[in-house]
Amino acid sequence: MDPLFPQSPVGFIREKSNVIFRQLLRSRRPFVAEITDAIGNEIFTVCRPFWWINSSIYAEVDGKEIGIVHRRWHLWRRIYDLYLGNRQFAVVENPGFWNWTFTLIDEDDNVLA
């Protein structure tokens, strides 16, 4: 948000996906989303392929992959591995089944947030 112009948009997200996939596959559907500034210049792209059990989402700038999030399977917890390039820098963990509290842990097992 721009504090001088709080009502003006600072960017947009445009999703490129198939309407039929969106209805049939719902949250498992593959998609590509372009993140742009307010003028329409593409800043980066977010891609997620179709998934069954473990999902992954990729951030790309000019076709070069800059970040990845992999979901690790667990019966009742949500665990996400965060990567910058090929290096894992953090893990996001949810302690319980219905719990909406997440812990962000760095590679040295220090709590970041």
Backbone as a chain_set.jsonl record, in Angstrom:
{"seq": "MDPLFPQSPVGFIREKSNVIFRQLLRSRRPFVAEITDAIGNEIFTVCRPFWWINSSIYAEVDGKEIGIVHRRWHLWRRIYDLYLGNRQFAVVENPGFWNWTFTLIDEDDNVLA", "coords": {"N": [[0.838, -1.175, 0.0], [0.503, 2.198, -0.787], [1.284, 4.835, 1.271], [0.699, 7.518, 0.776], [-1.252, 7.485, -1.169], [-3.652, 5.717, -0.404], [-5.806, 4.375, -1.604], [-5.076, 3.653, -4.145], [-4.013, 1.057, -6.353], [-1.036, -0.921, -5.935], [-0.084, -2.958, -7.363], [-0.781, -5.945, -9.33], [-2.238, -9.231, -9.555], [-2.33, -11.688, -11.892], [-3.929, -14.52, -12.849], [-3.215, -17.33, -14.81], [-5.013, -19.834, -15.932], [-6.846, -22.861, -16.579], [-10.306, -22.828, -17.032], [-11.952, -25.065, -16.728], [-10.241, -26.86, -15.376], [-10.024, -25.395, -13.021], [-12.588, -25.646, -11.91], [-12.915, -28.46, -11.696], [-10.551, -29.549, -10.454], [-10.023, -27.873, -8.352], [-8.362, -26.898, -5.469], [-6.113, -28.346, -6.139], [-5.338, -27.728, -8.627], [-3.254, -26.907, -11.459], [-1.438, -23.841, -11.931], [-0.408, -20.637, -13.257], [0.714, -17.575, -12.178], [0.987, -14.163, -12.774], [2.741, -11.552, -11.323], [2.454, -8.173, -11.183], [3.489, -4.696, -11.383], [1.789, -1.539, -10.648], [1.615, -0.316, -13.118], [1.714, -2.358, -14.922], [3.974, -3.767, -15.543], [5.728, -6.785, -15.513], [6.779, -8.277, -12.542], [7.453, -10.678, -11.185], [6.867, -14.255, -11.582], [4.656, -16.77, -10.474], [4.465, -20.223, -10.207], [2.615, -23.233, -10.124], [2.567, -26.643, -10.394], [0.278, -29.389, -11.205], [-0.787, -31.464, -8.478], [-0.805, -34.366, -6.278], [-0.255, -35.404, -3.596], [2.017, -34.105, -2.288], [2.695, -30.723, -2.621], [4.264, -28.22, -4.679], [5.542, -24.953, -5.179], [6.688, -22.407, -7.312], [8.764, -19.55, -7.695], [9.578, -17.262, -10.187], [11.801, -15.127, -11.973], [12.046, -13.49, -14.917], [12.048, -16.006, -16.206], [13.928, -17.393, -14.734], [14.371, -19.467, -12.004], [13.858, -18.441, -8.725], [12.971, -18.954, -6.168], [11.545, -21.549, -4.113], [8.863, -23.418, -2.711], [8.247, -26.292, -0.975], [5.829, -28.605, -0.05], [5.832, -30.785, 2.615], [4.786, -34.083, 3.263], [2.64, -34.947, 5.933], [0.691, -36.595, 8.363], [-1.077, -35.088, 10.092], [-0.009, -32.549, 10.343], [1.066, -29.437, 8.862], [3.793, -28.887, 6.877], [6.272, -26.945, 5.464], [8.968, -26.569, 3.247], [11.293, -24.067, 2.602], [13.041, -22.553, -0.029], [15.756, -20.699, -1.375], [16.888, -20.358, -4.432], [18.929, -23.144, -4.771], [19.301, -23.615, -2.118], [18.146, -24.448, 1.045], [16.494, -22.363, 3.28], [14.703, -22.081, 5.346], [12.059, -23.54, 7.39], [8.608, -23.976, 7.559], [6.344, -24.699, 10.022], [3.396, -26.277, 11.25], [1.92, -26.859, 14.302], [-0.305, -28.518, 14.887], [-3.44, -30.24, 14.021], [-5.865, -28.603, 13.578], [-4.786, -26.201, 14.119], [-3.94, -22.826, 13.592], [-1.575, -21.546, 13.904], [1.68, -20.877, 12.923], [5.13, -21.772, 12.784], [8.187, -20.351, 11.926], [11.237, -21.573, 11.081], [14.747, -21.306, 10.935], [17.743, -22.513, 9.123], [19.488, -23.165, 11.173], [17.952, -24.075, 13.217], [16.761, -22.008, 14.664], [14.105, -19.979, 15.838], [12.385, -17.911, 13.689], [9.981, -16.573, 13.28]], "CA": [[0.0, 0.0, 0.0], [1.19, 3.485, -0.817], [0.666, 5.639, 2.334], [0.211, 8.796, 0.254], [-2.452, 7.205, -1.959], [-4.045, 4.398, 0.099], [-6.819, 3.725, -2.431], [-4.549, 3.274, -5.458], [-3.326, -0.238, -6.326], [0.41, -0.912, -6.167], [0.23, -4.069, -8.251], [-1.865, -6.855, -9.678], [-1.933, -10.647, -9.747], [-3.145, -12.248, -12.97], [-3.78, -15.972, -12.906], [-3.447, -18.0, -16.086], [-5.385, -21.219, -15.664], [-7.95, -23.388, -17.349], [-11.554, -22.713, -16.277], [-12.427, -26.414, -16.402], [-9.369, -27.342, -14.297], [-10.351, -24.664, -11.797], [-13.813, -26.216, -11.355], [-12.776, -29.883, -11.393], [-9.424, -29.877, -9.575], [-10.072, -26.925, -7.235], [-7.078, -26.477, -4.89], [-5.009, -29.138, -6.698], [-5.156, -27.349, -10.03], [-2.019, -26.2, -11.814], [-1.658, -22.468, -12.37], [0.685, -19.682, -13.394], [0.237, -16.246, -11.809], [1.93, -13.069, -13.031], [2.655, -10.454, -10.374], [2.884, -6.97, -11.898], [3.338, -3.436, -10.666], [0.554, -0.833, -10.989], [1.639, 0.052, -14.537], [1.543, -3.585, -15.69], [5.265, -4.415, -15.782], [5.835, -8.033, -14.761], [7.836, -8.302, -11.536], [7.834, -12.083, -11.143], [5.825, -15.222, -11.901], [4.505, -17.874, -9.533], [3.956, -21.4, -10.923], [2.386, -24.445, -9.34], [2.065, -27.75, -11.212], [-0.727, -30.264, -10.601], [-0.216, -32.289, -7.424], [-1.686, -35.304, -5.58], [-0.004, -35.452, -2.153], [2.926, -33.02, -1.915], [2.67, -29.656, -3.616], [5.411, -27.32, -4.783], [5.237, -23.709, -5.869], [7.951, -21.835, -7.759], [8.795, -18.137, -8.058], [10.537, -17.056, -11.276], [12.014, -13.791, -12.522], [12.552, -13.62, -16.292], [12.244, -17.418, -16.512], [14.918, -17.997, -13.841], [13.785, -19.847, -10.727], [14.538, -17.775, -7.61], [12.523, -19.498, -4.895], [10.664, -22.717, -4.164], [8.272, -23.903, -1.466], [7.794, -27.68, -1.087], [5.057, -29.086, 1.09], [6.224, -32.121, 3.045], [3.596, -34.785, 3.734], [2.507, -35.403, 7.305], [-0.706, -36.976, 8.538], [-1.912, -34.048, 10.678], [0.674, -31.251, 10.394], [1.48, -28.841, 7.593], [5.217, -28.565, 6.925], [6.726, -26.392, 4.19], [10.394, -26.284, 3.128], [11.49, -22.862, 1.801], [14.34, -22.527, -0.696], [16.214, -19.61, -2.244], [17.753, -21.094, -5.352], [19.04, -24.546, -4.356], [19.631, -23.646, -0.697], [17.014, -24.327, 1.96], [16.801, -21.365, 4.3], [13.758, -22.118, 6.465], [10.962, -24.505, 7.414], [7.391, -23.481, 8.202], [5.677, -25.848, 10.631], [2.147, -26.107, 11.965], [2.012, -27.874, 15.348], [-1.437, -29.42, 15.064], [-4.39, -30.447, 12.932], [-6.698, -27.419, 13.325], [-4.065, -25.037, 14.613], [-3.577, -21.853, 12.555], [-0.322, -20.923, 14.299], [2.807, -21.449, 12.201], [6.453, -21.392, 13.257], [9.196, -20.258, 10.873], [12.511, -21.986, 11.674], [15.837, -21.214, 9.953], [18.544, -23.731, 8.97], [20.179, -23.447, 12.435], [16.879, -24.389, 14.17], [16.343, -20.826, 15.411], [12.769, -19.522, 15.469], [12.391, -16.588, 13.063], [8.672, -15.934, 13.497]], "C": [[0.881, 1.235, 0.0], [0.545, 4.384, 0.235], [0.138, 6.983, 1.843], [-1.084, 8.633, -0.536], [-2.99, 5.825, -1.567], [-5.068, 3.665, -0.768], [-6.289, 3.252, -3.779], [-3.804, 1.939, -5.367], [-1.833, -0.086, -6.598], [0.829, -2.041, -7.082], [-0.978, -4.941, -8.484], [-1.339, -8.285, -9.741], [-2.895, -11.164, -10.805], [-2.882, -13.743, -13.049], [-4.105, -16.473, -14.302], [-3.769, -19.452, -15.762], [-6.574, -21.587, -16.53], [-9.21, -23.351, -16.488], [-12.076, -24.088, -15.857], [-11.574, -27.025, -15.293], [-9.725, -26.677, -12.975], [-11.583, -25.268, -11.126], [-13.627, -27.665, -10.901], [-11.712, -30.18, -10.342], [-9.349, -29.002, -8.333], [-8.678, -26.56, -6.72], [-5.885, -27.27, -5.411], [-4.664, -28.725, -8.118], [-3.794, -26.71, -10.271], [-2.359, -24.761, -12.199], [-0.34, -21.737, -12.532], [0.086, -18.322, -13.069], [1.342, -15.234, -12.078], [1.692, -11.974, -12.004], [3.248, -9.239, -11.068], [2.789, -5.757, -10.99], [2.069, -2.742, -11.155], [0.475, -0.463, -12.461], [1.411, -1.168, -15.418], [2.842, -4.267, -16.047], [5.375, -5.66, -14.901], [7.027, -7.985, -13.815], [8.365, -9.725, -11.393], [6.619, -12.95, -11.434], [5.83, -16.322, -10.846], [3.845, -19.029, -10.279], [3.736, -22.543, -9.944], [1.855, -25.522, -10.268], [0.968, -28.521, -10.472], [-0.057, -31.149, -9.551], [-1.274, -33.216, -6.828], [-1.501, -35.215, -4.075], [0.841, -34.266, -1.706], [2.926, -31.961, -3.004], [3.969, -28.865, -3.571], [4.957, -26.08, -5.525], [6.561, -23.006, -6.131], [7.775, -20.356, -8.067], [9.904, -17.942, -9.083], [10.592, -15.584, -11.656], [12.682, -13.973, -13.873], [12.877, -15.069, -16.646], [13.261, -18.128, -15.639], [14.277, -18.235, -12.469], [14.564, -19.202, -9.584], [14.135, -18.337, -6.252], [11.544, -20.634, -5.084], [10.105, -22.96, -2.762], [7.751, -25.306, -1.742], [6.991, -28.02, 0.161], [5.471, -30.52, 1.369], [4.999, -32.82, 3.635], [3.729, -35.173, 5.199], [1.022, -35.636, 7.535], [-1.566, -35.838, 9.087], [-1.248, -32.667, 10.742], [0.951, -30.739, 8.991], [2.928, -28.388, 7.742], [5.641, -28.114, 5.534], [8.225, -26.112, 4.256], [10.562, -25.112, 2.175], [12.91, -22.816, 1.269], [14.537, -21.205, -1.428], [17.236, -20.232, -3.165], [17.752, -22.558, -4.948], [19.262, -24.707, -2.862], [18.381, -23.479, 0.161], [17.378, -23.343, 3.056], [15.83, -21.391, 5.475], [12.75, -23.244, 6.285], [9.791, -23.835, 8.125], [6.647, -24.696, 8.72], [4.412, -25.421, 11.345], [2.094, -27.205, 13.018], [0.841, -28.845, 15.445], [-2.417, -29.399, 13.916], [-5.198, -29.19, 12.602], [-6.029, -26.128, 13.759], [-3.675, -24.12, 13.462], [-2.341, -21.057, 12.938], [0.818, -21.638, 13.588], [4.103, -20.94, 12.806], [7.411, -21.417, 12.08], [10.557, -20.502, 11.512], [13.59, -21.924, 10.607], [16.671, -22.494, 9.948], [19.334, -24.1, 10.223], [19.205, -23.78, 13.561], [16.534, -23.235, 15.1], [14.966, -20.393, 14.921], [12.871, -18.099, 14.923], [11.088, -15.846, 13.315], [7.658, -16.977, 13.919]], "O": [[1.884, 1.298, 0.71], [-0.644, 4.681, 0.117], [-0.785, 7.533, 2.444], [-1.916, 9.541, -0.567], [-2.807, 4.861, -2.311], [-5.182, 2.443, -0.672], [-6.982, 2.523, -4.488], [-3.052, 1.712, -4.42], [-1.416, 0.763, -7.385], [1.974, -2.084, -7.532], [-2.05, -4.719, -7.921], [-0.149, -8.515, -9.954], [-4.113, -11.09, -10.645], [-1.755, -14.177, -13.287], [-5.116, -16.104, -14.899], [-2.887, -20.211, -15.362], [-7.218, -20.728, -17.133], [-9.188, -23.795, -15.34], [-12.585, -24.247, -14.747], [-12.109, -27.638, -14.369], [-9.727, -27.327, -11.929], [-11.619, -25.391, -9.902], [-14.123, -28.054, -9.843], [-11.946, -30.979, -9.435], [-8.678, -29.358, -7.364], [-7.889, -25.97, -7.459], [-4.743, -26.894, -5.145], [-3.783, -29.318, -8.741], [-3.246, -26.05, -9.388], [-3.437, -24.493, -12.73], [0.697, -22.156, -12.018], [-0.947, -17.954, -13.628], [2.486, -15.421, -11.663], [0.561, -11.517, -11.834], [4.404, -9.261, -11.492], [2.105, -5.779, -9.966], [1.348, -3.292, -11.987], [-0.621, -0.31, -13.0], [0.956, -1.026, -16.553], [2.832, -5.253, -16.784], [5.144, -5.597, -13.693], [8.148, -7.69, -14.23], [9.572, -9.957, -11.469], [5.494, -12.459, -11.522], [6.889, -16.748, -10.385], [2.801, -18.853, -10.908], [4.553, -22.791, -9.057], [0.798, -25.342, -10.874], [0.758, -28.331, -9.274], [1.099, -31.54, -9.71], [-2.468, -32.918, -6.858], [-2.463, -34.979, -3.345], [0.424, -33.503, -0.834], [3.135, -32.269, -4.177], [4.673, -28.845, -2.561], [4.09, -26.149, -6.396], [7.451, -23.006, -5.28], [6.76, -19.951, -8.632], [11.031, -18.396, -8.882], [9.578, -14.886, -11.661], [13.767, -14.548, -13.96], [13.876, -15.332, -17.316], [13.449, -19.337, -15.773], [13.718, -17.322, -11.861], [15.777, -19.384, -9.474], [14.885, -18.207, -5.285], [10.809, -20.688, -6.07], [10.785, -22.738, -1.761], [6.919, -25.502, -2.627], [7.421, -27.755, 1.284], [5.462, -31.366, 0.474], [4.258, -32.222, 4.415], [4.77, -35.655, 5.646], [0.187, -34.941, 6.956], [-2.679, -35.631, 8.603], [-1.89, -31.706, 11.166], [1.057, -31.521, 8.046], [3.249, -27.599, 8.63], [5.402, -28.809, 4.546], [8.701, -25.49, 5.206], [10.039, -25.143, 1.061], [13.869, -23.015, 2.014], [13.605, -20.664, -2.023], [18.33, -20.593, -2.733], [16.686, -23.155, -4.797], [19.399, -25.833, -2.382], [17.649, -22.499, 0.026], [18.429, -23.461, 3.686], [16.107, -20.78, 6.507], [12.603, -23.818, 5.206], [9.966, -23.204, 9.167], [6.348, -25.619, 7.961], [4.352, -24.356, 11.96], [2.212, -28.38, 12.672], [0.99, -29.911, 16.042], [-2.256, -28.644, 12.957], [-5.208, -28.758, 11.449], [-6.66, -25.071, 13.759], [-3.135, -24.586, 12.459], [-2.082, -20.003, 12.359], [0.914, -22.864, 13.641], [4.168, -19.808, 13.286], [7.447, -22.386, 11.322], [10.988, -19.739, 12.378], [13.395, -22.424, 9.499], [16.363, -23.445, 10.668], [19.806, -25.231, 10.335], [19.586, -23.77, 14.732], [16.062, -23.463, 16.213], [14.691, -20.434, 13.722], [13.374, -17.198, 15.594], [11.088, -14.635, 13.538], [6.495, -16.649, 14.152]]}, "num_chains": 1, "name": "protein.A"}
